[in-house]
Amino acid sequence: MTAPVRAAPVRLLTAAVVLAALTTVVLGALQPIGHSAVRPLATLDGISVAVVLAAIAQLAGLRFRLGPDAVSVSWAEAAVVVGFVVAPPGWLPGATLVGAGVAWLLLAWFTGIRNVAEIVHLVASMTLGAAGAALVTTLLAGDAPIQSARLPLALVAGAAVYLLITFGLVVLTLVLHRDAEPAQIAARVLYAKLPMSVGNVLVGLCAVFALSRQPLWLLAFGPALWLLHRTYRFHLRAAEERRMWEAFATATARLPGTSEAEVAHAGLRGALDVFGARRAELEVRLEGGHRRYAQDGPGLEDTLAARSGPAITRSMAVAGRPVGELTVWLGEPNLPVPQDEAAITAYGEALAGALHDAAAHQRIEELDTRAAWYRIRDPLTGLLNRGAFGTEGDPLLDSLERDRQVAVLLLDVVDFREVNSTLGHRGGDEVLRLVGRRLTDLSRVGELLARTGDDEFALLLPTITAVADAGRPQSSAGQLPAALRRARELVEQLRLPMEVAGVRLAVEVTVGVVVARAGQVEAGELLRRASLAVGKAKELGLTVGTYDSGQDASSTDQLALLAELQDAFAADDQIVLHLQPAVDLVTAAPTGVEALVRWRHPRRGQLSPGDFLPAVERSELLIPFTRRVLDLALSSAADWAASGIDVPVSVNVSARSLTDPTFPVQVAEALRRHRTPASRLVLEITESVAVSEQEIVDEVLARLRALDVQISLDDFGTGFSSLSSVTRMPFDEIKIDRSFVDEMIDSAAAGAVVRGAVELGARLGVRVVAEGIETVEQRAALIALGCPTAQGYHFCKPMPADKIVQALSQLAEAAPAPVTRLRADDAS
């Protein structure tokens, strides 16, 4: 990206200055020479001395960097003061023109400066300044002799006019040349020129005094001028270094960005500002190939002009890994110093870090996008998954009239296990993909299709019509027959032969049909009822079955659930825990234990959490239930701690608990009762909890972390949050959902999600646990991906609390020594 070209106004200014300078030279030469008696030298000698002084003033001057340009600071004021005394005033502009011109030609020859227009402009500016100084001094001094007291005042005024003219032209030139504030440029130029200009005037006055009184004193001017020159050079260099490091701090603060291009452009702009560069180029060598970025300094017409100065190139790397290369073209051939090279090296390191961070941010965003897709999509078929069927189905039902009849068809592939056994998992996956594709083709606009299980597909029909009934409205009484006809049509279409792995086969499905009013039921409930209908159809040997409320044995059970739960709390043996160890994937040594709550119902037998937890979370029983579970979990943890096994216990936490400000107090009380260190307790939350009522949840989690309780993100990748919640909230552990682990061997997409979760955990410095490990192949694949920890039936099934200590001891004893355990008191 090249800055706007501003060369045309600069060229016009140069032409005007040159024309004015030549005019003053001609007019000055035409002026009468006047009385030579007031001058210490003859006219020709005086003019020659003025020419020599003007040349020496430029040759002994200084140039300092001001952005991509350079500003000259010379002994010109001293030369003008002495020149006025030794030469006719009218000839002073011409002497300045000749002397300064010769000096700059020599400087261009020895230093490599090739910008002729800049030299002409500079010499013409000094000529105009000398003309103005001569005019003002002549008006004020008149024919005063050299010993006159009026002459020094006139010389000071003339020198001030010289400074004012040259200063104004320098500022005007830089303003036209670059996009910058005039006041800022004026302040910096004045800061550089004013001290030396004052010194020049004093030197010139001393020289005039010496000429008039003791010419031998002129011999002392050499050492004095050399010392003053060195002092001022140090002053300018220190000022420039201070400016450069201030700009360095500002530029590096602007470097962090979310994309490579954003960081690259900020880095190039910063390089131009920091080093006063004419051009900066950046070659980035990261994943995805090489990319080149470049930017020219303001006012440069083309790339060739921008590359006129010396170039410094530095390679950039992060932790030994190449990131790219930075090249900076400095403003002047004679200005690079070792400090420039050191600063460019430091700037390149900062830029490399920012580019590396931007690349990591982009990779996390890509992972976030993929994870967001897999949260609602089935990785195998691309259809909606079971969770998304509910989250998208409920708004669809809410948008319909409350009395409108809707239906859900649940299709279960018959004997799918036999397909897997015969064709292998790859063949089975291909069958499911073909079934999903056919159902997609058979679904209609507005209908919702999802894969809700291993071999189950659900279709939500907001309008119930079969192909034969299309375009003919149905009464409420006729909705179920229409839904049944639609189900049979799908059965017939799915039964058509397909070829998989060279085998021609036909797929049979069992369909469960449920019809209900849109305003009376949620999508999840419709799916549950359809599942009951599928089960009944299989029992009766039917292809299509319908839901009957008589099949739903839980209808009356739900009414009695809360009352029976209160009885369960009063009993000692109904609410129990089954405990499942998490182990090191390589050694199988225990690293933690998850507490899984069960209800030994006196009438219905053992119930899983899904049978009663929803009712608990909606009731006032949540606090006593949570207290009971924490007590059981911490009591079990104390048992294995007493046996010398130092691993934490994990307890699942309700979403409602994390929105309760008193929950941290409940946890603290439970820890106190059992005299258990807080670091030995891990509270597991789901992704949906992480994004609900963020302010309250964040506060509760912060108070729990203050207790030193560990936090685990359960079912990672299946909820509603984005990866931003992982970085926003203080997690100690990420648990990869078993749905991804089940698919990872045969599905590259699921494997990518698992790999991404492992890498994310490593980057964030948190534990990663894979759930649902059932096979040796899954264990080997996870070890290859670098996953440290897992739990599942492959290692140990959930077991009663009275057996967990023996199981943990056996796992610990069977682990190869030495075993590096995850510490219960550390989140690392």
mmCIF file of N, CA and C in Angstrom, residues 38 44 84 154 171 289 325 694 754 786 826:
data_model
loop_
_atom_site.group_PDB
_atom_site.id
_atom_site.type_symbol
_atom_site.label_atom_id
_atom_site.label_comp_id
_atom_site.label_asym_id
_atom_site.label_seq_id
_atom_site.Cartn_x
_atom_site.Cartn_y
_atom_site.Cartn_z
ATOM 1 N N VAL A 38 35.026 50.039 5.686
ATOM 2 C CA VAL A 38 34.393 49.502 6.892
ATOM 3 C C VAL A 38 34.575 48.005 6.990
ATOM 4 N N LEU A 44 37.157 41.566 -3.283
ATOM 5 C CA LEU A 44 37.275 40.235 -3.882
ATOM 6 C C LEU A 44 37.659 39.203 -2.832
ATOM 7 N N PHE A 84 28.755 38.819 6.208
ATOM 8 C CA PHE A 84 28.256 40.188 6.083
ATOM 9 C C PHE A 84 29.347 41.199 6.392
ATOM 10 N N ALA A 154 22.454 44.328 14.763
ATOM 11 C CA ALA A 154 21.982 44.132 13.393
ATOM 12 C C ALA A 154 22.320 42.726 12.905
ATOM 13 N N VAL A 171 9.832 23.553 7.109
ATOM 14 C CA VAL A 171 8.538 23.076 7.613
ATOM 15 C C VAL A 171 7.529 22.975 6.480
ATOM 16 N N GLY A 289 1.385 -21.109 3.016
ATOM 17 C CA GLY A 289 2.204 -20.515 1.971
ATOM 18 C C GLY A 289 2.856 -19.211 2.384
ATOM 19 N N GLU A 325 10.242 -12.477 7.086
ATOM 20 C CA GLU A 325 11.396 -11.610 6.920
ATOM 21 C C GLU A 325 10.924 -10.171 6.787
ATOM 22 N N GLN A 694 -24.500 -15.111 31.934
ATOM 23 C CA GLN A 694 -23.050 -15.108 32.065
ATOM 24 C C GLN A 694 -22.560 -14.368 33.301
ATOM 25 N N VAL A 754 -11.683 -33.898 17.731
ATOM 26 C CA VAL A 754 -10.957 -34.411 18.892
ATOM 27 C C VAL A 754 -9.544 -33.835 18.926
ATOM 28 N N GLY A 786 -2.176 -37.367 21.330
ATOM 29 C CA GLY A 786 -1.609 -36.671 22.479
ATOM 30 C C GLY A 786 -2.592 -36.427 23.601
ATOM 31 N N ASP A 826 -3.761 -29.281 41.925
ATOM 32 C CA ASP A 826 -3.203 -28.402 40.885
ATOM 33 C C ASP A 826 -4.060 -28.503 39.645
#
